[in-house]
Structure formats: C-alpha cells, structure tokens
C-alpha cells in the first residue's frame, strides 16, 4: 500500500530561503509515488522573521519558491519576544498539520523556536546544516544551533567537522548523516541567472577590481567605536578599489544613530539589500569580500574568491582549511586588507559534497528514516 510522507518546512529569515529552495524543488520533482510506495508531500511555513520586500519576497521570486502555505507574520522583536511569538503562533499549525517530519535549516531564531515546539509535540525534527559550532555562546546563532541539534532526530551535516562536533557531544552515529552543503545546490542552479543580470558592468565596475562588503552582526554594528573604525577603513580602501556595500536594515539604522555618514567617498557604493542573484554575481566577481555572514564564507569558497570574515571565530572552519576564507579583527583589518589585495587563491579547494546534489541526499535520508 502506498504511504505518503508529509514534511513541514520552516523558512524564517533571509539565509534560510536559499536552503529551503533546492529541497522544495527536489520534493516537487518526486511528487509521484516512488518504487518504494512513498509519495513525499510538503507544506511551507514562513515565520515572518524577515518581512521586508528586499529581505524576503525577492528571494522567493528569484529562487522560484512557491508562496508559503502559512505565514506566521511574527516580525521583529527582542530574542525572547521573537522566539516566543514564533512558538505561540507555530504550535497550532504543527498540531493541525500533523507532519511526519519538521524540517528546519540553519541557525536563526525561527529554526530553534519551531524545533522546540515540534519536539514537545512528539513530531520528529530534521535539521539541515547540523553540527556547525563557533564555540562562542555570545552569538545568538550558536545557542540556536546547540538547542536545535540537542533536540533534532536527524542531523544532516554539511561537512565532516560538523559530524565530529556532534560525536563529541554524544550524538549517536545513527542520527548523523553527512549530506553536503545545500547552499551550493542553490548556487549551482542559479549561476546562469546571476550572470545574466550583468550587475557588475551596470554598477560601472570591472571584474576583480571592486570589493564586496556585507556586515550586519550586532557584535560588529551595534558599537559606535567598532562601526566607526570599520567605516573609516572602508572609505580608505574605496579610494583604491570601489566598495560595494548593500546595507542590512540593522546596519543602516546603527550608522544613522551614531551619525556615521555613508556616502562621503566617491568609491563607496551603498545599496539597499540586494537579491540573491546580484549577491552571487558580486561574490563571483569581487577582488575580495569582507563579511560577517555565514553564507558568504561558503559561497566565496565555492567561487575561490578571497574572503575576510570580520569575526573572532567561524562555525564553518572548512572555509578556512579548504577554502578562501580568513578571519580578521578590527585592529588587524587594515593589514589584512592590504595583504588580501595582493592574494591569489586559485589553490583553494571546494569541500567534498558541495556538489549541487545535497537536496537529493536530504530527501533520500528523510525517506529512509521514515
Ligand atoms: C537574522 C539571524 C542571523 C542572520 C541574519 C541575516 C537570528 C538570531 N539572527 O539576524 O543569524 O545572519 O538574520 O540577515 O535569527 N529588520 C527589518 N526588516 C526585516 C527584518 C529585520 O528592517 O525584514 C530589522 C529590524 O529592525 C530588526 C533587525 O533588522 O529588529 C534585526 O532583525 P532580526 O530578524 O532580529 O535579526 P537579523 O539581525 O536580521
């Protein structure tokens, strides 16, 4: 007799969207009943953690993600308020939908909140991008990762270092599945569209002759001295190489509060948050990247574009050991930038299983574990 497998998928914030897109695409490609009698169906819940057109809607359009079946519209708030709102609004949905699996991705508040809800309802949880650790509990995402992985039933990991972290925490081997990096699935299938937008010439830039910057973490943008140092340094480099800086709402707000002007140098190209395709094309074509994002450390590794990550640690060490990433900090920023400008990174490697077929392995794992 045929059996249907129902998966409830959560997307909440910008970095989630490129992870759920390939998984949904793969499930839809299997919509007929397979040889084992399994049909896979899904429902997509958007928590509304990110809600601006440029932080959310554009990603659905560009990545071809079907409109969410349910939008919880939680919006912004302190961590406690946002997490609690997601839990309160998601619990009745989980009860009504009765999925076989909750599938969560990444490390944002939505990931942890929905995991907590389903874990207590006895619904199995699968976590995509499990096992990453920065070992820095001052990062809200690290707390989200620890809680999510402690509760999840299936831990789908992007790299062997993640498996090691989980083993060290006592997670049984049977729960850990190395599937690779699903972000790279999205990257591979969107590269032609990204290139076709020709953003680099449209901005009046030349390939490998500009710097792509993204910064949004509270630890970098919420302190006046730190943010002033960063912006002063960016303005300095912009006299040599144009700096393209699509600005996260939080960063724009903090610059305003601290009275930091954004565009007093000709080479500073401050943009509104950009879409996925434009970000991919800037990542591929930049001379180097300065970021505090998790995803850009991985995407730059794929493109072999040098990347400076303005953080004391990374939960993605493979981007350093294999890839083109290097950590930096405020008092070394100027020296590291001068060094990276002269760097060639052709010798870096793309990690194993970052091959564009991770979504297929994820859905296979869910079917096998059911
Ligand atoms: C969240 C994730 C972070 C991820 C980042 C990517 C957590 C703990 N953090 O951080 O891991 O790297 O997304 O962007 O889940 N805002 C808007 N419009 C929006 C969304 C947010 O203006 O659509 C503003 C609000 O002022 C809000 C602030 O940005 O208070 C921060 O949003 P929030 O969702 O709390 O966290 P992010 O900093 O975006």
Coordinates of C-alpha atoms and ligand atoms in Angstrom, one line a residue:
X1 CA 0.0 0.0 0.0
X2 CA 1.3 3.5 -0.8
X3 CA 2.3 5.7 2.1
X4 CA 2.6 9.4 2.0
X5 CA 5.4 11.2 3.8
X6 CA 4.5 14.7 5.0
X7 CA 7.2 17.2 5.7
X8 CA 6.6 20.6 7.3
X9 CA 9.3 23.0 6.1
X10 CA 10.2 26.2 8.0
X11 CA 11.7 29.4 6.5
X12 CA 12.1 32.5 8.6
X13 CA 15.0 34.7 7.7
X14 CA 17.0 35.6 4.6
X15 CA 19.7 33.0 4.9
X16 CA 17.0 30.2 5.1
X17 CA 15.5 30.9 1.7
X18 CA 18.4 29.6 -0.4
X19 CA 18.5 26.4 1.8
X20 CA 14.8 25.5 1.5
X21 CA 14.5 26.3 -2.2
X22 CA 16.5 23.2 -3.5
X23 CA 14.8 20.9 -1.0
X24 CA 11.3 22.0 -2.1
X25 CA 12.4 21.7 -5.8
X26 CA 13.6 18.1 -5.1
X27 CA 10.4 17.1 -3.3
X28 CA 8.3 18.5 -6.1
X29 CA 10.3 16.5 -8.7
X30 CA 9.3 13.4 -6.8
X31 CA 5.6 14.2 -6.4
X32 CA 4.6 10.9 -8.0
X33 CA 4.6 7.7 -5.9
X34 CA 8.1 6.1 -6.0
X35 CA 9.1 2.5 -6.3
X36 CA 9.0 2.0 -2.5
X37 CA 5.4 3.3 -2.4
X38 CA 6.4 6.6 -0.8
X39 CA 5.0 9.9 -2.0
X40 CA 6.6 12.9 -0.4
X41 CA 4.5 16.0 0.2
X42 CA 5.4 19.2 2.0
X43 CA 3.9 22.4 3.5
X44 CA 5.9 25.5 3.7
X45 CA 5.7 27.8 6.8
X46 CA 7.2 31.3 6.6
X47 CA 7.5 32.6 10.2
X48 CA 7.8 36.2 9.0
X49 CA 11.0 36.8 11.0
X50 CA 12.2 38.7 7.9
X51 CA 9.4 40.5 6.2
X52 CA 10.7 43.4 4.1
X53 CA 10.4 43.0 0.3
X54 CA 14.2 43.1 0.0
X55 CA 14.8 40.8 2.9
X56 CA 12.2 38.2 1.9
X57 CA 9.9 38.5 -1.1
X58 CA 12.7 38.9 -3.7
X59 CA 14.3 35.6 -2.6
X60 CA 11.0 33.7 -3.1
X61 CA 10.7 35.2 -6.6
X62 CA 14.3 34.7 -7.7
X63 CA 14.7 31.2 -6.2
X64 CA 11.3 30.1 -7.5
X65 CA 10.0 29.1 -4.1
X66 CA 6.2 28.6 -4.1
X67 CA 4.3 31.1 -1.9
X68 CA 4.3 29.8 1.7
X69 CA 1.2 27.8 2.7
X70 CA 1.2 29.6 6.0
X71 CA 2.7 32.9 7.1
X72 CA 3.0 33.5 10.9
X73 CA 3.9 37.2 10.4
X74 CA 5.9 37.4 13.6
X75 CA 8.1 40.3 12.6
X76 CA 11.0 41.8 14.7
X77 CA 11.5 41.9 18.5
X78 CA 14.0 41.0 21.2
X79 CA 15.2 37.4 21.0
X80 CA 12.8 36.3 23.7
X81 CA 9.8 38.1 22.2
X82 CA 10.6 36.9 18.6
X83 CA 11.2 33.3 19.8
X84 CA 8.1 33.3 21.9
X85 CA 5.9 34.7 19.2
X86 CA 7.1 32.1 16.7
X87 CA 6.4 29.3 19.2
X88 CA 2.9 30.6 20.1
X89 CA 1.9 31.1 16.5
X90 CA 3.5 27.9 15.2
X91 CA 2.2 25.4 17.8
X92 CA -1.4 25.3 16.5
X93 CA -0.1 24.9 12.9
X94 CA 2.0 21.9 13.9
X95 CA -0.9 20.4 15.7
X96 CA -3.2 20.9 12.8
X97 CA -0.8 19.8 10.1
X98 CA 0.5 16.6 11.9
X99 CA 3.6 16.2 9.7
X100 CA 5.8 13.1 9.8
X101 CA 8.8 15.4 9.9
X102 CA 9.6 19.0 10.8
X103 CA 12.4 20.2 8.5
X104 CA 14.4 23.2 9.8
X105 CA 17.5 24.8 8.2
X106 CA 20.4 26.9 9.5
X107 CA 20.6 28.7 12.9
X108 CA 18.1 31.6 13.1
X109 CA 15.6 32.1 15.8
X110 CA 12.9 30.5 13.7
X111 CA 14.9 27.3 13.4
X112 CA 15.2 26.9 17.2
X113 CA 11.6 28.1 18.0
X114 CA 9.9 25.6 15.7
X115 CA 12.2 22.8 16.8
X116 CA 11.2 23.3 20.4
X117 CA 7.5 23.2 19.5
X118 CA 7.7 20.0 17.5
X119 CA 10.0 18.3 19.9
X120 CA 7.4 18.7 22.7
X121 CA 4.6 17.6 20.4
X122 CA 6.4 14.4 19.6
X123 CA 7.0 15.4 15.9
X124 CA 10.3 14.2 14.5
X125 CA 12.7 17.0 13.6
X126 CA 15.3 17.0 10.8
X127 CA 18.0 19.8 11.0
X128 CA 19.8 20.8 7.8
X129 CA 23.2 22.3 8.4
X130 CA 23.5 20.5 11.8
X131 CA 26.7 20.3 13.8
X132 CA 28.3 23.6 13.0
X133 CA 29.8 25.2 16.1
X134 CA 31.6 28.5 16.6
X135 CA 32.1 27.6 20.3
X136 CA 31.1 31.1 21.1
X137 CA 27.9 31.3 23.1
X138 CA 27.8 35.1 22.9
X139 CA 26.5 34.5 19.3
X140 CA 22.7 34.0 19.4
X141 CA 23.1 31.6 16.4
X142 CA 25.3 29.3 18.5
X143 CA 22.6 29.0 21.1
X144 CA 20.1 28.2 18.4
X145 CA 22.4 25.6 16.9
X146 CA 23.0 23.9 20.3
X147 CA 19.4 23.7 21.2
X148 CA 18.2 22.6 17.7
X149 CA 20.8 19.8 17.5
X150 CA 20.2 18.6 21.0
X151 CA 16.5 18.1 20.1
X152 CA 16.6 17.0 16.5
X153 CA 16.1 13.4 15.5
X154 CA 18.0 13.6 12.2
X155 CA 21.2 15.7 11.9
X156 CA 22.0 16.5 8.3
X157 CA 25.5 17.9 8.2
X158 CA 27.4 19.9 5.6
X159 CA 31.0 18.8 6.4
X160 CA 33.0 16.3 8.4
X161 CA 33.9 18.8 11.1
X162 CA 30.2 19.1 11.9
X163 CA 30.0 15.3 12.3
X164 CA 33.0 15.4 14.7
X165 CA 31.3 18.2 16.8
X166 CA 28.1 16.1 17.1
X167 CA 30.0 12.9 18.1
X168 CA 31.9 14.9 20.7
X169 CA 28.5 16.0 22.1
X170 CA 27.5 12.3 22.4
X171 CA 25.0 12.3 19.5
X172 CA 24.5 8.7 18.4
X173 CA 26.1 7.8 15.0
X174 CA 22.7 6.7 13.6
X175 CA 21.3 10.2 13.8
X176 CA 24.2 11.9 11.9
X177 CA 24.1 12.0 8.1
X178 CA 26.8 13.8 6.1
X179 CA 24.8 15.2 3.1
X180 CA 26.9 18.2 2.0
X181 CA 26.1 21.9 1.6
X182 CA 22.6 22.6 0.3
X183 CA 23.5 26.3 -0.2
X184 CA 25.7 25.1 -3.1
X185 CA 22.7 23.4 -4.7
X186 CA 21.0 26.8 -4.9
X187 CA 24.2 28.5 -6.1
X188 CA 24.8 26.0 -8.9
X189 CA 21.3 26.1 -10.2
X190 CA 21.1 30.0 -10.1
X191 CA 24.5 30.8 -11.5
X192 CA 23.4 31.4 -15.1
X193 CA 20.6 33.7 -14.0
X194 CA 23.0 35.6 -11.7
X195 CA 25.5 36.1 -14.5
X196 CA 22.7 37.2 -16.9
X197 CA 21.9 40.2 -14.7
X198 CA 25.3 41.8 -15.5
X199 CA 25.2 43.8 -12.3
X200 CA 29.0 44.4 -12.3
X201 CA 29.1 46.5 -15.6
X202 CA 25.7 48.1 -14.7
X203 CA 27.4 49.4 -11.5
X204 CA 30.2 50.8 -13.7
X205 CA 32.6 48.2 -12.2
X206 CA 35.2 45.8 -13.6
X207 CA 35.6 42.2 -12.6
X208 CA 38.1 41.6 -9.8
X209 CA 38.5 45.3 -9.3
X210 CA 36.0 46.0 -6.6
X211 CA 35.3 44.9 -3.0
X212 CA 32.0 43.4 -1.9
X213 CA 31.1 44.1 1.7
X214 CA 28.2 42.8 3.9
X215 CA 28.0 43.4 7.7
X216 CA 25.1 43.0 9.9
X217 CA 26.1 41.2 13.1
X218 CA 25.3 43.1 16.4
X219 CA 28.9 42.5 17.5
X220 CA 30.1 44.5 14.5
X221 CA 27.5 47.1 14.0
X222 CA 26.0 47.9 17.4
X223 CA 29.0 49.6 18.9
X224 CA 29.9 53.1 17.9
X225 CA 33.7 52.8 18.1
X226 CA 33.8 49.5 16.2
X227 CA 31.4 50.6 13.5
X228 CA 33.3 53.9 13.1
X229 CA 36.6 52.0 12.6
X230 CA 35.1 49.7 10.0
X231 CA 33.5 52.6 8.0
X232 CA 36.7 54.6 8.2
X233 CA 38.7 51.6 6.8
X234 CA 36.1 51.0 4.1
X235 CA 36.3 54.6 3.0
X236 CA 40.1 54.4 2.9
X237 CA 40.1 51.3 0.6
X238 CA 37.4 52.8 -1.6
X239 CA 39.9 55.4 -2.8
X240 CA 41.8 52.5 -4.4
X241 CA 39.1 50.0 -5.2
X242 CA 35.3 50.7 -5.2
X243 CA 33.5 49.2 -2.3
X244 CA 30.0 47.8 -2.9
X245 CA 28.1 47.6 0.3
X246 CA 24.4 46.5 0.3
X247 CA 23.4 47.5 3.7
X248 CA 21.3 45.4 6.1
X249 CA 18.5 47.4 7.8
X250 CA 20.2 47.0 11.2
X251 CA 23.5 48.4 9.9
X252 CA 21.8 51.4 8.3
X253 CA 19.9 52.1 11.5
X254 CA 23.1 52.0 13.6
X255 CA 25.0 54.2 11.2
X256 CA 22.2 56.7 11.5
X257 CA 22.2 56.6 15.3
X258 CA 25.9 57.0 15.5
X259 CA 26.0 59.9 13.0
X260 CA 28.2 57.9 10.6
X261 CA 27.9 59.2 7.0
X262 CA 27.8 56.5 4.4
X263 CA 28.5 58.1 1.0
X264 CA 31.0 60.8 1.5
X265 CA 33.6 59.0 -0.7
X266 CA 33.1 58.6 -4.4
X267 CA 34.1 54.9 -4.3
X268 CA 31.6 53.9 -1.7
X269 CA 28.6 52.3 -3.4
X270 CA 26.0 51.9 -0.7
X271 CA 23.0 49.9 -1.9
X272 CA 19.7 48.7 -0.4
X273 CA 19.8 45.0 0.5
X274 CA 20.2 43.2 -2.8
X275 CA 18.7 39.9 -4.1
X276 CA 20.2 36.5 -4.3
X277 CA 21.3 36.7 -7.9
X278 CA 23.0 40.0 -7.5
X279 CA 24.8 38.8 -4.4
X280 CA 26.0 35.7 -6.3
X281 CA 27.3 37.8 -9.1
X282 CA 29.2 40.2 -6.8
X283 CA 30.7 37.2 -4.9
X284 CA 31.9 35.6 -8.1
X285 CA 33.4 38.8 -9.5
X286 CA 34.8 40.6 -6.5
X287 CA 38.5 41.1 -5.9
X288 CA 37.8 40.1 -2.3
X289 CA 34.9 40.0 0.1
X290 CA 34.6 41.5 3.6
X291 CA 31.7 40.0 5.5
X292 CA 30.3 38.7 8.8
X293 CA 27.8 36.4 7.1
X294 CA 27.9 32.6 7.3
X295 CA 26.6 32.0 3.8
X296 CA 29.1 34.3 2.1
X297 CA 32.0 32.4 3.6
X298 CA 30.7 29.3 1.8
X299 CA 29.8 31.0 -1.5
X300 CA 33.2 32.7 -1.7
X301 CA 34.8 29.3 -1.1
X302 CA 32.9 27.8 -4.0
X303 CA 34.0 30.7 -6.3
X304 CA 37.5 30.8 -4.8
X305 CA 37.1 34.5 -4.2
X306 CA 39.3 35.6 -1.2
X307 CA 37.1 36.3 1.8
X308 CA 37.9 38.2 5.0
X309 CA 35.4 37.4 7.8
X310 CA 35.2 40.1 10.5
X311 CA 34.6 37.7 13.4
X312 CA 36.7 36.1 16.1
X313 CA 35.6 32.6 15.1
X314 CA 33.6 30.8 12.5
X315 CA 31.3 27.8 12.7
X316 CA 32.4 27.0 9.1
X317 CA 36.1 26.1 9.6
X318 CA 36.2 24.2 6.3
X319 CA 36.0 27.5 4.5
X320 CA 39.4 28.3 6.1
X321 CA 41.1 24.8 5.9
X322 CA 39.9 24.1 2.3
X323 CA 38.5 27.4 1.1
X324 CA 39.4 31.1 0.6
X325 CA 38.3 32.4 3.9
X326 CA 40.4 34.1 6.6
X327 CA 39.3 35.6 10.0
X328 CA 40.1 39.2 10.7
X329 CA 39.5 41.7 13.6
X330 CA 39.4 45.4 14.0
X331 CA 43.0 46.0 15.0
X332 CA 44.2 43.9 12.1
X333 CA 41.7 44.9 9.5
X334 CA 43.8 47.4 7.6
X335 CA 46.8 45.0 7.5
X336 CA 44.7 42.0 6.4
X337 CA 43.0 44.1 3.7
X338 CA 46.4 45.2 2.3
X339 CA 47.5 41.5 2.3
X340 CA 44.4 40.1 0.7
X341 CA 44.5 42.7 -2.1
X342 CA 47.7 41.0 -3.3
X343 CA 46.5 37.5 -2.8
X344 CA 45.6 34.8 -5.4
X345 CA 43.5 32.0 -4.2
X346 CA 43.4 29.5 -7.0
X347 CA 45.0 26.9 -4.8
X348 CA 41.9 26.7 -2.5
X349 CA 39.5 23.7 -2.8
X350 CA 35.8 23.2 -2.9
X351 CA 34.9 20.8 0.0
X352 CA 33.6 17.3 -0.8
X353 CA 29.8 17.0 -1.3
X354 CA 29.5 20.7 -2.1
X355 CA 28.3 19.5 -5.4
X356 CA 24.8 20.7 -6.1
X357 CA 23.2 17.3 -5.1
X358 CA 22.7 17.8 -1.4
X359 CA 18.9 18.3 -1.5
X360 CA 18.5 14.9 -3.2
X361 CA 20.5 13.3 -0.4
X362 CA 18.5 15.2 2.2
X363 CA 15.1 13.9 0.9
X364 CA 16.6 10.4 0.5
X365 CA 17.6 10.5 4.1
X366 CA 14.1 11.6 5.2
X367 CA 12.5 8.7 3.2
X368 CA 14.9 6.2 4.6
X369 CA 14.5 7.4 8.2
X370 CA 10.7 7.2 8.0
Ligands
LIG1 C1 19.0 37.2 11.5 C2 19.6 36.0 12.1 C3 21.1 35.9 11.6 C4 21.2 36.0 10.1 C5 20.5 37.3 9.6 C6 20.6 37.5 8.2 C7 18.8 35.3 14.3 C8 19.2 35.2 15.7 N1 19.6 36.0 13.5 O1 19.6 38.4 12.0 O2 21.6 34.7 12.0 O3 22.6 36.1 9.7 O4 19.1 37.2 10.1 O5 20.0 38.7 7.8 O6 17.8 34.7 13.9 N2 14.6 44.2 10.0 C9 14.0 44.9 9.0 N3 13.3 44.1 8.0 C10 13.3 42.8 8.0 C11 13.9 42.1 9.1 C12 14.6 42.8 10.0 O7 14.0 46.1 9.0 O8 12.7 42.2 7.1 C13 15.4 44.9 11.0 C14 14.6 45.1 12.3 O9 14.9 46.4 12.8 C15 15.1 44.1 13.2 C16 16.5 43.9 12.8 O10 16.5 44.2 11.4 O11 14.9 44.4 14.6 C17 17.1 42.6 13.1 O12 16.3 41.5 12.6 P1 16.3 40.1 13.3 O13 15.5 39.1 12.5 O14 16.1 40.2 14.7 O15 17.8 39.6 13.1 P2 19.0 39.8 12.0 O16 20.0 40.8 12.5 O17 18.3 40.1 10.7

